Every structure is written in C-alpha cells, then in structure tokens.
Coordinates of C-alpha atoms and ligand atoms in Angstrom, one line a residue:
X1 CA 0.5 -4.3 -33.6
X2 CA -0.3 -2.5 -36.8
X3 CA -2.8 -4.4 -39.0
X4 CA -2.1 -2.2 -42.2
X5 CA -1.4 -3.8 -45.4
X6 CA 2.3 -3.2 -46.3
X7 CA 2.9 -0.2 -48.7
X8 CA 1.8 -0.8 -52.3
X9 CA 5.5 -0.2 -53.7
X10 CA 6.6 -3.2 -51.9
X11 CA 4.1 -5.6 -53.6
X12 CA 5.4 -5.2 -57.0
X13 CA 8.6 -4.9 -59.1
X14 CA 9.9 -1.9 -57.0
X15 CA 13.5 -0.8 -57.6
X16 CA 14.2 -1.3 -53.7
X17 CA 15.7 -4.1 -52.7
X18 CA 14.5 -5.0 -49.2
X19 CA 17.4 -6.5 -46.9
X20 CA 16.1 -9.0 -44.4
X21 CA 18.7 -9.8 -41.8
X22 CA 18.2 -13.2 -40.1
X23 CA 21.5 -13.0 -38.0
X24 CA 19.5 -13.4 -34.7
X25 CA 17.5 -16.2 -36.0
X26 CA 19.1 -18.3 -38.8
X27 CA 22.6 -17.0 -37.8
X28 CA 22.0 -17.8 -34.1
X29 CA 21.1 -21.5 -35.0
X30 CA 24.7 -22.2 -35.8
X31 CA 26.2 -24.4 -33.2
X32 CA 27.9 -22.3 -30.6
X33 CA 26.4 -19.1 -31.7
X34 CA 23.6 -18.7 -29.3
X35 CA 23.2 -15.3 -27.7
X36 CA 21.6 -13.9 -24.7
X37 CA 18.7 -11.5 -24.7
X38 CA 20.9 -8.5 -24.1
X39 CA 23.3 -9.5 -26.7
X40 CA 20.6 -9.8 -29.2
X41 CA 19.1 -6.5 -28.3
X42 CA 22.6 -4.8 -28.8
X43 CA 22.8 -6.4 -32.1
X44 CA 19.4 -5.5 -33.0
X45 CA 20.0 -1.8 -32.1
X46 CA 23.1 -2.1 -34.5
X47 CA 21.0 -3.5 -37.4
X48 CA 18.6 -0.7 -36.8
X49 CA 21.6 1.8 -37.2
X50 CA 22.6 0.0 -40.3
X51 CA 19.1 0.5 -41.3
X52 CA 18.1 -3.1 -42.4
X53 CA 14.3 -3.2 -43.6
X54 CA 13.4 -6.3 -41.7
X55 CA 15.1 -8.0 -38.5
X56 CA 14.3 -11.5 -38.0
X57 CA 14.8 -11.2 -34.1
X58 CA 14.3 -14.9 -33.4
X59 CA 11.8 -17.9 -33.1
X60 CA 9.4 -16.8 -30.4
X61 CA 8.1 -20.2 -29.7
X62 CA 11.2 -22.0 -29.4
X63 CA 11.8 -21.3 -25.7
X64 CA 10.8 -18.6 -23.2
X65 CA 14.3 -17.2 -23.8
X66 CA 13.8 -16.8 -27.3
X67 CA 10.2 -15.3 -26.8
X68 CA 11.6 -12.8 -24.3
X69 CA 14.5 -11.7 -26.6
X70 CA 11.9 -11.2 -29.7
X71 CA 9.5 -9.3 -27.2
X72 CA 12.4 -7.0 -26.1
X73 CA 13.5 -6.4 -29.6
X74 CA 10.0 -5.6 -30.8
X75 CA 9.6 -3.1 -28.0
X76 CA 13.1 -1.4 -28.6
X77 CA 13.3 -1.1 -32.4
X78 CA 11.5 1.6 -34.1
X79 CA 12.9 2.0 -37.6
X80 CA 12.9 -1.6 -38.9
X81 CA 10.2 -4.1 -39.1
X82 CA 10.7 -6.9 -36.5
X83 CA 9.8 -10.3 -37.5
X84 CA 9.5 -13.6 -35.6
X85 CA 9.7 -17.1 -37.2
X86 CA 7.0 -19.5 -36.5
X87 CA 6.3 -23.1 -37.7
X88 CA 3.0 -23.4 -39.5
X89 CA 0.9 -24.3 -36.5
X90 CA -1.6 -22.1 -34.5
X91 CA 0.5 -22.2 -31.3
X92 CA 3.8 -21.0 -32.8
X93 CA 2.1 -18.4 -34.8
X94 CA 0.0 -17.0 -31.8
X95 CA 3.3 -16.9 -29.7
X96 CA 5.1 -15.0 -32.3
X97 CA 2.1 -12.5 -32.5
X98 CA 2.1 -12.2 -28.7
X99 CA 6.0 -11.6 -28.8
X100 CA 5.5 -8.9 -31.5
X101 CA 2.8 -7.2 -29.6
X102 CA 4.8 -4.0 -28.9
X103 CA 6.5 -3.6 -32.3
X104 CA 6.2 -0.4 -34.3
X105 CA 6.0 -2.6 -37.4
X106 CA 5.8 -6.3 -37.2
X107 CA 6.0 -9.5 -39.4
X108 CA 5.1 -13.0 -38.8
X109 CA 7.3 -15.3 -40.8
X110 CA 5.6 -19.0 -41.1
X111 CA 7.0 -21.9 -42.9
X112 CA 6.5 -25.6 -43.8
X113 CA 8.6 -28.0 -45.8
X114 CA 7.4 -28.7 -49.3
X115 CA 10.1 -30.9 -50.8
X116 CA 9.1 -34.7 -51.0
X117 CA 11.8 -35.7 -48.9
X118 CA 11.1 -33.5 -46.1
X119 CA 7.3 -34.0 -46.3
X120 CA 7.7 -37.8 -46.2
X121 CA 10.6 -38.4 -44.0
X122 CA 10.4 -35.5 -41.6
X123 CA 6.8 -34.3 -41.5
X124 CA 5.0 -37.6 -42.4
X125 CA 2.6 -35.6 -44.2
X126 CA 0.9 -35.8 -47.7
X127 CA 1.0 -33.0 -50.1
X128 CA -2.6 -32.1 -49.5
X129 CA -2.1 -32.0 -45.7
X130 CA 1.1 -29.7 -46.2
X131 CA -1.0 -27.5 -48.7
X132 CA -3.9 -27.1 -46.2
X133 CA -1.8 -26.5 -43.2
X134 CA 0.3 -23.6 -45.1
X135 CA -3.1 -22.2 -46.1
X136 CA -4.7 -22.2 -42.5
X137 CA -1.5 -21.0 -41.0
X138 CA -1.3 -18.0 -43.2
X139 CA -4.8 -17.2 -42.7
X140 CA -4.3 -17.3 -38.9
X141 CA -1.2 -15.4 -39.1
X142 CA -2.8 -12.5 -41.2
X143 CA -5.7 -12.4 -38.5
X144 CA -2.9 -11.2 -36.2
X145 CA -0.6 -9.1 -38.3
X146 CA -0.8 -7.2 -41.5
X147 CA 2.6 -8.4 -42.9
X148 CA 2.9 -12.1 -43.1
X149 CA 5.9 -14.0 -45.0
X150 CA 5.4 -17.5 -46.0
X151 CA 8.4 -19.9 -46.7
X152 CA 8.3 -23.4 -48.2
X153 CA 11.3 -24.9 -46.5
X154 CA 13.5 -27.0 -48.7
X155 CA 11.6 -25.0 -51.5
X156 CA 14.4 -25.3 -54.1
X157 CA 14.4 -29.1 -54.0
X158 CA 10.4 -29.1 -54.3
X159 CA 8.2 -30.2 -57.3
X160 CA 7.6 -27.0 -59.0
X161 CA 3.8 -28.0 -59.8
X162 CA 3.2 -28.6 -56.1
X163 CA 5.3 -25.4 -55.0
X164 CA 3.2 -23.2 -57.5
X165 CA 0.0 -24.6 -55.8
X166 CA 1.2 -23.9 -52.2
X167 CA 2.4 -20.4 -53.3
X168 CA -0.8 -19.4 -55.0
X169 CA -2.8 -20.6 -52.0
X170 CA -0.7 -18.7 -49.3
X171 CA -0.7 -15.5 -51.6
X172 CA -4.5 -15.9 -51.7
X173 CA -4.6 -16.1 -48.1
X174 CA -2.7 -12.9 -47.8
X175 CA 0.9 -13.7 -47.5
X176 CA 2.6 -10.4 -48.4
X177 CA 6.1 -12.0 -48.9
X178 CA 6.9 -15.4 -50.3
X179 CA 10.3 -16.6 -49.6
X180 CA 12.1 -19.5 -51.6
X181 CA 14.7 -21.0 -49.3
X182 CA 17.6 -23.2 -50.7
X183 CA 17.7 -24.8 -47.3
X184 CA 20.6 -27.1 -48.0
X185 CA 22.7 -24.9 -50.2
X186 CA 22.3 -27.1 -53.2
X187 CA 21.5 -24.4 -55.9
X188 CA 23.7 -23.0 -58.6
X189 CA 23.3 -19.3 -59.6
X190 CA 21.7 -19.5 -63.1
X191 CA 19.4 -22.5 -62.1
X192 CA 18.3 -20.8 -58.8
X193 CA 17.5 -17.3 -60.8
X194 CA 15.5 -19.4 -63.4
X195 CA 13.7 -21.4 -60.6
X196 CA 12.4 -17.9 -59.0
X197 CA 11.6 -16.5 -62.6
X198 CA 9.6 -19.8 -63.4
X199 CA 7.8 -19.4 -60.1
X200 CA 7.0 -15.9 -60.5
X201 CA 5.7 -16.5 -64.1
X202 CA 3.4 -19.5 -63.2
X203 CA 1.9 -18.6 -60.0
X204 CA -1.3 -16.5 -61.1
X205 CA -1.2 -14.0 -58.1
X206 CA 2.6 -13.5 -58.1
X207 CA 2.4 -9.8 -58.4
X208 CA 0.3 -9.7 -55.0
X209 CA 3.5 -10.6 -53.0
X210 CA 7.2 -9.6 -52.7
X211 CA 9.4 -12.4 -53.7
X212 CA 12.3 -13.2 -51.5
X213 CA 15.6 -15.3 -51.8
X214 CA 17.0 -17.2 -48.9
X215 CA 20.3 -19.1 -49.6
X216 CA 22.7 -21.3 -47.7
X217 CA 26.3 -21.5 -48.3
X218 CA 27.1 -25.2 -48.5
X219 CA 28.7 -24.8 -51.7
X220 CA 30.1 -21.3 -51.3
X221 CA 27.4 -19.9 -53.6
X222 CA 24.8 -18.2 -51.3
X223 CA 25.6 -14.7 -52.3
X224 CA 25.9 -15.5 -55.9
X225 CA 22.6 -17.5 -55.7
X226 CA 20.9 -14.7 -54.0
X227 CA 22.0 -12.1 -56.5
X228 CA 20.7 -14.4 -59.4
X229 CA 17.5 -14.6 -57.7
X230 CA 17.3 -11.0 -57.7
X231 CA 18.6 -10.4 -61.2
X232 CA 17.3 -13.4 -63.1
X233 CA 14.4 -14.2 -61.0
X234 CA 13.2 -10.7 -59.9
X235 CA 13.2 -11.3 -56.3
X236 CA 13.1 -8.0 -54.3
X237 CA 13.9 -9.2 -50.8
X238 CA 17.4 -10.9 -49.8
X239 CA 17.4 -12.8 -46.5
X240 CA 21.0 -12.8 -45.1
X241 CA 23.2 -12.6 -42.2
X242 CA 26.0 -10.5 -40.9
X243 CA 29.4 -12.0 -41.5
X244 CA 27.2 -14.8 -43.2
X245 CA 26.7 -16.4 -39.9
X246 CA 24.7 -19.6 -39.9
X247 CA 24.3 -23.4 -39.7
X248 CA 26.9 -25.4 -41.3
X249 CA 28.7 -23.0 -44.0
X250 CA 26.4 -20.2 -43.2
X251 CA 23.7 -18.1 -44.8
X252 CA 24.0 -15.4 -47.6
X253 CA 26.3 -12.8 -46.2
X254 CA 24.8 -9.2 -45.8
X255 CA 27.8 -7.2 -46.2
X256 CA 28.6 -8.9 -49.6
X257 CA 25.3 -8.7 -51.1
X258 CA 24.9 -5.1 -50.0
X259 CA 28.1 -4.0 -51.4
X260 CA 27.8 -5.9 -54.6
X261 CA 24.3 -4.3 -55.3
X262 CA 25.6 -0.9 -54.4
X263 CA 28.9 -1.2 -56.2
X264 CA 27.4 -2.6 -59.3
X265 CA 24.3 -0.4 -59.3
X266 CA 25.1 -0.1 -63.1
X267 CA 24.1 -3.7 -63.4
X268 CA 21.6 -4.3 -60.7
X269 CA 19.9 -1.0 -61.1
X270 CA 18.5 -1.2 -57.5
X271 CA 18.3 1.1 -54.4
X272 CA 19.1 0.1 -50.9
X273 CA 18.0 1.6 -47.5
X274 CA 21.1 0.5 -45.8
X275 CA 23.7 2.9 -44.2
X276 CA 26.9 1.0 -45.3
X277 CA 29.1 2.9 -43.0
X278 CA 27.5 0.8 -40.2
X279 CA 28.6 -2.4 -41.8
X280 CA 31.9 -2.8 -40.1
X281 CA 30.7 -2.1 -36.6
X282 CA 27.8 -4.7 -37.2
X283 CA 30.5 -7.3 -38.2
X284 CA 32.7 -6.7 -35.3
X285 CA 29.9 -6.8 -32.8
X286 CA 28.5 -10.2 -34.3
X287 CA 31.9 -11.6 -34.4
X288 CA 32.8 -10.5 -30.9
X289 CA 29.5 -11.6 -29.3
X290 CA 29.4 -15.1 -31.0
X291 CA 33.2 -15.7 -31.2
X292 CA 32.9 -16.6 -34.8
X293 CA 36.1 -15.1 -36.1
X294 CA 36.1 -13.2 -39.4
X295 CA 38.7 -14.5 -41.8
X296 CA 41.3 -11.9 -42.6
X297 CA 40.5 -12.3 -46.5
X298 CA 36.7 -12.1 -46.0
X299 CA 35.4 -9.7 -48.5
X300 CA 34.3 -6.2 -47.2
X301 CA 34.9 -7.0 -43.5
X302 CA 37.9 -8.8 -43.4
X303 CA 41.2 -7.2 -41.9
X304 CA 42.8 -7.4 -45.2
X305 CA 39.7 -6.4 -47.4
X306 CA 41.1 -3.0 -48.0
X307 CA 45.0 -3.6 -47.1
X308 CA 47.3 -3.3 -50.2
X309 CA 50.4 -5.1 -49.3
X310 CA 52.1 -5.5 -52.8
X311 CA 54.2 -2.6 -53.7
X312 CA 52.6 -2.2 -57.3
X313 CA 49.2 -2.0 -55.7
X314 CA 50.2 0.5 -53.1
X315 CA 51.8 2.7 -55.6
X316 CA 48.8 2.6 -57.7
X317 CA 46.4 3.5 -54.9
X318 CA 48.5 6.3 -53.7
X319 CA 48.4 7.7 -57.3
X320 CA 44.8 7.1 -57.9
X321 CA 42.4 5.1 -55.5
X322 CA 40.4 3.5 -58.2
X323 CA 43.3 2.0 -59.9
X324 CA 43.0 -1.2 -57.6
X325 CA 39.9 0.0 -55.1
X326 CA 36.2 -0.5 -56.3
X327 CA 34.8 0.5 -52.8
X328 CA 36.1 3.1 -50.3
X329 CA 37.0 1.6 -47.0
X330 CA 35.2 4.5 -45.3
X331 CA 31.9 3.7 -46.9
X332 CA 31.8 0.4 -45.0
X333 CA 33.0 1.9 -41.8
X334 CA 36.9 1.3 -41.8
X335 CA 37.6 5.0 -40.8
X336 CA 35.6 4.6 -37.7
X337 CA 38.3 2.4 -36.2
X338 CA 40.0 5.1 -34.2
X339 CA 41.5 5.5 -30.7
X340 CA 38.6 6.7 -28.7
X341 CA 39.4 6.7 -25.0
X342 CA 42.4 6.5 -22.7
X343 CA 43.4 6.4 -19.0
X344 CA 42.3 10.1 -18.5
X345 CA 39.0 9.9 -20.1
X346 CA 36.2 10.4 -17.7
X347 CA 32.7 8.8 -16.9
X348 CA 30.9 11.2 -19.1
X349 CA 33.0 10.5 -22.0
X350 CA 32.8 6.9 -21.6
X351 CA 29.0 7.0 -21.4
X352 CA 28.8 9.1 -24.4
X353 CA 31.0 6.7 -26.4
X354 CA 28.8 3.7 -25.1
X355 CA 25.6 5.6 -26.5
X356 CA 27.5 6.1 -29.9
X357 CA 28.3 2.5 -30.0
X358 CA 24.6 1.8 -29.3
X359 CA 25.2 0.1 -26.1
X360 CA 22.4 0.9 -23.7
X361 CA 22.6 0.0 -20.2
X362 CA 19.7 -0.4 -18.1
X363 CA 20.9 1.3 -14.9
X364 CA 23.5 3.8 -13.5
X365 CA 24.9 0.9 -11.5
X366 CA 25.6 -1.0 -14.7
X367 CA 27.2 1.9 -16.1
X368 CA 29.3 2.1 -13.1
X369 CA 30.4 -1.3 -13.3
X370 CA 31.2 -1.0 -16.9
X371 CA 33.2 2.1 -16.1
X372 CA 35.2 0.5 -13.4
X373 CA 36.3 -2.2 -15.8
X374 CA 37.2 0.3 -18.5
X375 CA 39.3 2.1 -15.9
X376 CA 41.0 -1.1 -14.9
X377 CA 41.5 -2.0 -18.6
X378 CA 42.9 1.7 -19.3
X379 CA 45.6 1.2 -16.4
X380 CA 46.8 -1.8 -18.3
X381 CA 46.4 -0.6 -21.9
X382 CA 47.2 2.9 -23.2
X383 CA 44.8 3.2 -26.1
X384 CA 41.3 2.0 -25.8
X385 CA 39.5 1.3 -29.3
X386 CA 35.8 0.8 -30.0
X387 CA 36.3 -2.8 -30.2
X388 CA 37.9 -2.8 -26.7
X389 CA 34.9 -1.1 -25.3
X390 CA 32.5 -3.7 -27.2
X391 CA 34.4 -6.5 -25.7
X392 CA 34.3 -5.0 -22.3
X393 CA 30.4 -4.7 -22.3
X394 CA 30.1 -8.2 -24.0
X395 CA 31.8 -9.4 -20.7
X396 CA 29.5 -7.0 -18.6
X397 CA 26.3 -8.1 -20.4
X398 CA 26.4 -11.6 -19.0
X399 CA 23.4 -11.4 -16.8
X400 CA 23.4 -12.5 -13.2
X401 CA 21.1 -15.4 -14.0
X402 CA 23.6 -16.7 -16.7
X403 CA 26.9 -15.8 -14.8
X404 CA 27.2 -18.7 -12.4
X405 CA 31.0 -18.9 -12.8
X406 CA 33.2 -15.8 -12.3
X407 CA 36.9 -15.4 -12.6
X408 CA 38.4 -13.9 -9.4
X409 CA 42.1 -14.3 -9.7
X410 CA 44.7 -16.1 -11.8
X411 CA 48.6 -16.5 -11.4
X412 CA 50.6 -18.6 -13.6
X413 CA 54.3 -19.4 -13.9
X414 CA 56.0 -20.6 -16.9
X415 CA 59.7 -20.5 -17.8
X416 CA 61.6 -22.1 -20.8
X417 CA 62.2 -25.9 -20.0
X418 CA 59.8 -26.0 -17.0
X419 CA 56.3 -27.3 -16.8
X420 CA 53.9 -24.3 -16.5
X421 CA 51.8 -24.1 -13.3
X422 CA 48.7 -22.1 -12.8
X423 CA 46.4 -21.1 -9.6
X424 CA 43.0 -20.0 -10.3
X425 CA 40.3 -18.6 -7.9
X426 CA 36.7 -18.4 -9.5
X427 CA 33.3 -18.3 -7.8
X428 CA 30.5 -20.7 -8.7
X429 CA 27.3 -19.0 -7.4
X430 CA 28.0 -18.0 -3.8
X431 CA 30.9 -20.6 -3.5
X432 CA 34.6 -19.5 -3.9
X433 CA 37.0 -22.1 -5.4
X434 CA 40.7 -22.2 -5.6
X435 CA 42.5 -24.6 -7.8
X436 CA 46.0 -25.5 -9.1
X437 CA 47.2 -27.5 -12.0
X438 CA 50.2 -28.0 -14.3
X439 CA 49.9 -28.1 -18.0
X440 CA 51.3 -28.2 -21.4
X441 CA 51.4 -24.4 -21.3
X442 CA 50.0 -21.7 -18.9
X443 CA 46.6 -21.6 -20.7
X444 CA 46.2 -25.4 -20.4
X445 CA 47.3 -25.4 -16.8
X446 CA 44.7 -22.6 -15.9
X447 CA 41.8 -24.3 -17.6
X448 CA 42.7 -27.7 -16.2
X449 CA 42.7 -26.1 -12.9
X450 CA 39.3 -24.8 -13.3
X451 CA 38.0 -28.1 -14.9
X452 CA 39.5 -29.9 -11.9
X453 CA 36.9 -28.2 -9.6
X454 CA 33.9 -27.7 -12.0
X455 CA 34.2 -31.4 -13.4
X456 CA 31.9 -30.4 -16.4
X457 CA 33.1 -33.4 -18.6
X458 CA 32.7 -31.1 -21.7
X459 CA 34.9 -31.6 -24.6
X460 CA 36.7 -28.6 -26.0
X461 CA 36.0 -28.5 -29.8
X462 CA 37.7 -25.1 -30.4
X463 CA 40.1 -22.7 -28.8
X464 CA 41.4 -19.5 -30.7
X465 CA 43.0 -16.4 -29.8
X466 CA 42.8 -13.2 -31.9
X467 CA 43.9 -9.8 -31.5
X468 CA 40.9 -7.4 -31.0
X469 CA 42.7 -4.6 -32.4
X470 CA 45.1 -5.3 -35.3
X471 CA 48.7 -4.1 -35.8
X472 CA 50.2 -4.5 -32.4
X473 CA 51.0 -6.7 -29.3
X474 CA 49.4 -4.0 -27.2
X475 CA 46.1 -5.3 -28.3
X476 CA 43.6 -7.2 -26.0
X477 CA 43.7 -10.8 -26.7
X478 CA 40.1 -12.3 -27.6
X479 CA 39.8 -15.8 -26.8
X480 CA 36.9 -18.1 -28.0
X481 CA 36.5 -21.5 -26.6
X482 CA 33.8 -24.1 -27.9
X483 CA 32.5 -26.8 -25.8
X484 CA 30.3 -29.5 -26.2
X485 CA 28.4 -31.6 -23.6
X486 CA 25.1 -33.5 -23.6
X487 CA 24.5 -32.7 -27.3
X488 CA 24.8 -29.0 -26.7
X489 CA 27.6 -26.9 -28.3
X490 CA 28.3 -23.6 -26.8
X491 CA 30.8 -20.6 -27.5
X492 CA 32.4 -18.6 -24.6
X493 CA 34.3 -15.5 -25.5
X494 CA 37.0 -13.6 -23.1
X495 CA 39.0 -10.6 -23.6
X496 CA 41.9 -9.5 -21.6
X497 CA 45.5 -7.8 -22.5
X498 CA 46.8 -11.1 -20.8
X499 CA 45.8 -14.0 -23.1
X500 CA 45.9 -16.4 -20.2
X501 CA 43.3 -14.5 -18.3
X502 CA 41.2 -14.1 -21.5
X503 CA 41.3 -17.8 -21.9
X504 CA 40.0 -18.5 -18.4
X505 CA 37.4 -16.0 -18.8
X506 CA 36.5 -17.7 -22.2
X507 CA 36.3 -21.0 -20.4
X508 CA 34.1 -19.8 -17.8
X509 CA 31.8 -18.0 -20.1
X510 CA 31.4 -21.1 -22.1
X511 CA 30.8 -23.2 -18.8
X512 CA 28.0 -20.6 -17.9
X513 CA 26.4 -21.1 -21.2
X514 CA 26.2 -24.9 -20.5
X515 CA 25.1 -24.1 -16.9
X516 CA 22.2 -22.1 -18.0
X517 CA 19.9 -24.8 -19.2
X518 CA 18.2 -23.2 -22.4
X519 CA 16.1 -26.0 -23.8
X520 CA 14.9 -24.9 -27.3
X521 CA 13.0 -26.4 -30.1
X522 CA 14.9 -26.4 -33.3
X523 CA 13.4 -24.3 -36.2
X524 CA 14.4 -26.8 -38.9
X525 CA 14.3 -30.5 -38.4
Ligands
LIG1 O1 16.7 -22.3 -44.6 C1 15.5 -22.5 -44.4 O2 14.7 -23.2 -45.0 C2 14.9 -21.5 -43.4 C3 13.5 -21.4 -43.3 C4 13.0 -21.5 -42.0 C5 13.0 -20.0 -43.9 O3 15.6 -20.9 -42.5
LIG2 ZN1 17.7 -21.0 -43.4

C-alpha cells in the first residue's frame, strides 16, 4: 500500500472538487440495498469509468463478506483511490488496512461520534475519552496508510468548541481529509455552509487537510447542503452516492452535485475529474442491482429528465436547444441508450459488449452461460438494449454460494372472471420442488406456490414492476421484491419479458439473500 503523502494541491484550497463516492458503503446501508461481492465489483468498475476520485468500497471489519469485497475492489481498481471505513479502534483500522493492501491508491476512513447525544447515549464515553480515541486511531491509521480521513459522526450537531479540539488533534496526527457529516440530515444550506467555514477558520491547522462534506437527505436538502459546504464553507470534497442511495431518505446524490458544479461553473468556479457521460450507466447499474427504482422526474437520471412533453417546450427545443435545456442529455450518457444486439449477434459481439459495459466475467464458462441466457432472451425479444444485458448478467452474477433457490419452470393460467392458478418448479440446493397455488392474480398465485414449499415466513414489504427499457410493451419487466424476516430486510430483483416469471425470479432472489446469512456489524449505531 502506498505510504506517500497525498499530493500537495489536495491539501489546500485547490480549484478541484474531489468526488468521494460512498454508494458501496453508506448507500449499501440502506435496508434492502445489500450487494454481493461481484455486484460491488461491477459497480466499482463503473465508478472508475466515471472517474470518481475516491471509491468508498465498504466497511471491511463489518463481516467477512465486506472484507472480501473491499479487498477485491482494491485489487481491481487502478484509477480511483479505494477507501474502507473503520470505526475508531485498532481492530477495525487494521482490518481496513489489510483489505486495502493490494490497492494502487488507498485511504482509511475512520470515524467516531462527537455530539453530546451520541457520546453519552450511544458510546457512553466522555469528551476526553472520545478525543483520545480519535487521536490514537488516526495515529494508528497513518502508520498503515498515507491517506487517512477522519469523520466526527453527527458532527453537525456537535458542540463547535469540542469539535474544533477534535479536528485540530486529528489533523496534528496526520489526517489528510476531515469530513463533517450531517449524519441525521438536520442541516439547512446557509447554516451548514457557515458551520464548515467557522470550523475552517477556528481550527489552527485547518490548511493541512482537505475539508469534506457528507450530508444526508432527511429534509431533502443533502445536495443543497453539500453545495453550500463547498461554496460558503470552502470544502473541497463532497461525499455522495449514485441516485442518492442511502439509509432513510438517502445521501447527497452524485449526479446532481456533479451536474450542478459543472453546469454552474460560472458560480462555483471549480473543476471536476468526472466523465459525466458515464453517469446514466452508473445510475442504471445501481438501480438494477439494488432494485431501488429511479423516479421518472429525478434530476439528471430520471426517465423524464430530458423529455419535453409540452408543445411549447418541444417547439422551443427544436428551434434552439438552450431555450429550455441547461444540460445536454448526451453529456450525462443518454445517447448511449441504443439497440446493441439482436437474435443474430454472435458470442464475440456479446463478449465485446460486456467488456464495453465493464462487465468482467471470471471464466469462459461464465461467458458461455451468460451467452446462452442472452440467446434465450433474444429469441423472445427482438431488440436487446444495454439495460437488458446488465439485467441478464445481474441474474447471472448470483454466485453459487448465494443461489440456493433457482427457478426451473413456471406455468400459469388466468382468464377474466376465473381465479388464476400457477404451477412452479424450482430447485432448493440439490432438491427439486413442484408447487401449485391459486391467487388473486397470476403473480400472487406464483409467489404463493413458492412460499407454500419454502415456508420462509417472510413479510413482503414492497413489490414493484418496471419496464427496463422505456417506451414499449416489448420491454423486459424488472420486478423488485422486498422481504423482511428476523430483523433483516432484503431486495430481490428479477427480469424477464414475462412479468410473472420476473416476479418469481425476484422472489427467489430475495429468498436467496435471506438464506445467505450475512451477519454484519452496523457502521453507525
Ligand atoms: O453519516 C455519517 O455520519 C457517516 C459517517 C460514518 C461518515 O456515514
Ligand atoms: Zn452517512
């Protein structure tokens, strides 16, 4: 792991805004958004293509699965710094350092809560104990890695005098980035911006570290707060996630913050390293992998973000684009949404498209299996889009260890005025099950048939169907099922031109996640 100090221009008021993506860590903490190692690796590769400066790959000490995911990402990513979160204790920090061993550029991100509420009620520690633990943790992290970030959790609600003491101490110990989280999304833009400015003015060694903002979206102001932290406060790193994924109302959305800074360069006066044409691909990949659907009117990446439906607008855009458009759709990757393959496409074309989409398959056998599924899909669907391929390999990426349940066959009968009936065959490990059931509709009948055998007892919290490619009923249906059982919440995603089949796949995918017992420590709380 490189032990060099970070480049000098990152330590002061550079005009570069560092984009720190935490989709794979804070984003993944959202109930139901947990991802497998391979899914995380695929998203990390897309984040690298997007040219984010730092990828927070996970929280290595949370579980063996998290450790392996951070390790795999550290080994694969060459262009972005790879970071692991660690609580402020030696075990977590050592584990993060170990997972990051293979990284071309590594960062350890350690944190401890500093608000009275968190110190007293959660940590049961005094101010002096927290200060000492923060200091020792950063010292230890710096002995392992030249690039160390420190976060005072619930920083925005902390006593400013105490916070200044903590930040001065950790910078003196060598923290190269200090990040001020609004952990609970309580801030408002002007106050948050002023808070960052006040801290930077009062901490004597403030210029020795990069200042970073980390905002949650509980009041819908995460992007506005982050931008105020940059503009008013002088922060030069923004922590954000693709699609604003994250616990509760989510984190600051990467695509919105990036496009705001780029589109309003006249106001922010900052440069970015991001390749914005990769934004849409990243958004779709995260949405398809987690099952967290993007709302149509979401800024930048929503299906309607560049759709001009009103006649007046259409007329204006046709005459001169900038009458109603402040960004070009192609600059965020919308033009890339094209038909790529069809029934007659061969294995080489398929393999090449996988590479272009950043999907890396470990073996020829895996490519062959994915190609067989592609052919099967192409027989049923004339035009195959990039999104179809991503959905197809998302199914494929479920590792043998996780894929306990697999759909083998499904038939269903429904007619107006009759009660629908479904017969489902699926495997559970080496055992093949056949089950039948009635239901309110064919989807209900199919899932009831599966449940009659599995008897998971899981409660369904969400069922949603989405067209993978918009605009026609020829699209594949993408179904998300969210199940809750024994205190765990999981999402399963399934895609197929037949939405009943997609639903059964999604249900089994969710059961697979419940079946793979991934116990992990929570980063916060
Ligand atoms: O929101 C938060 O406080 C965090 C820290 C762990 C950085 O995610
Ligand atoms: Zn957070």
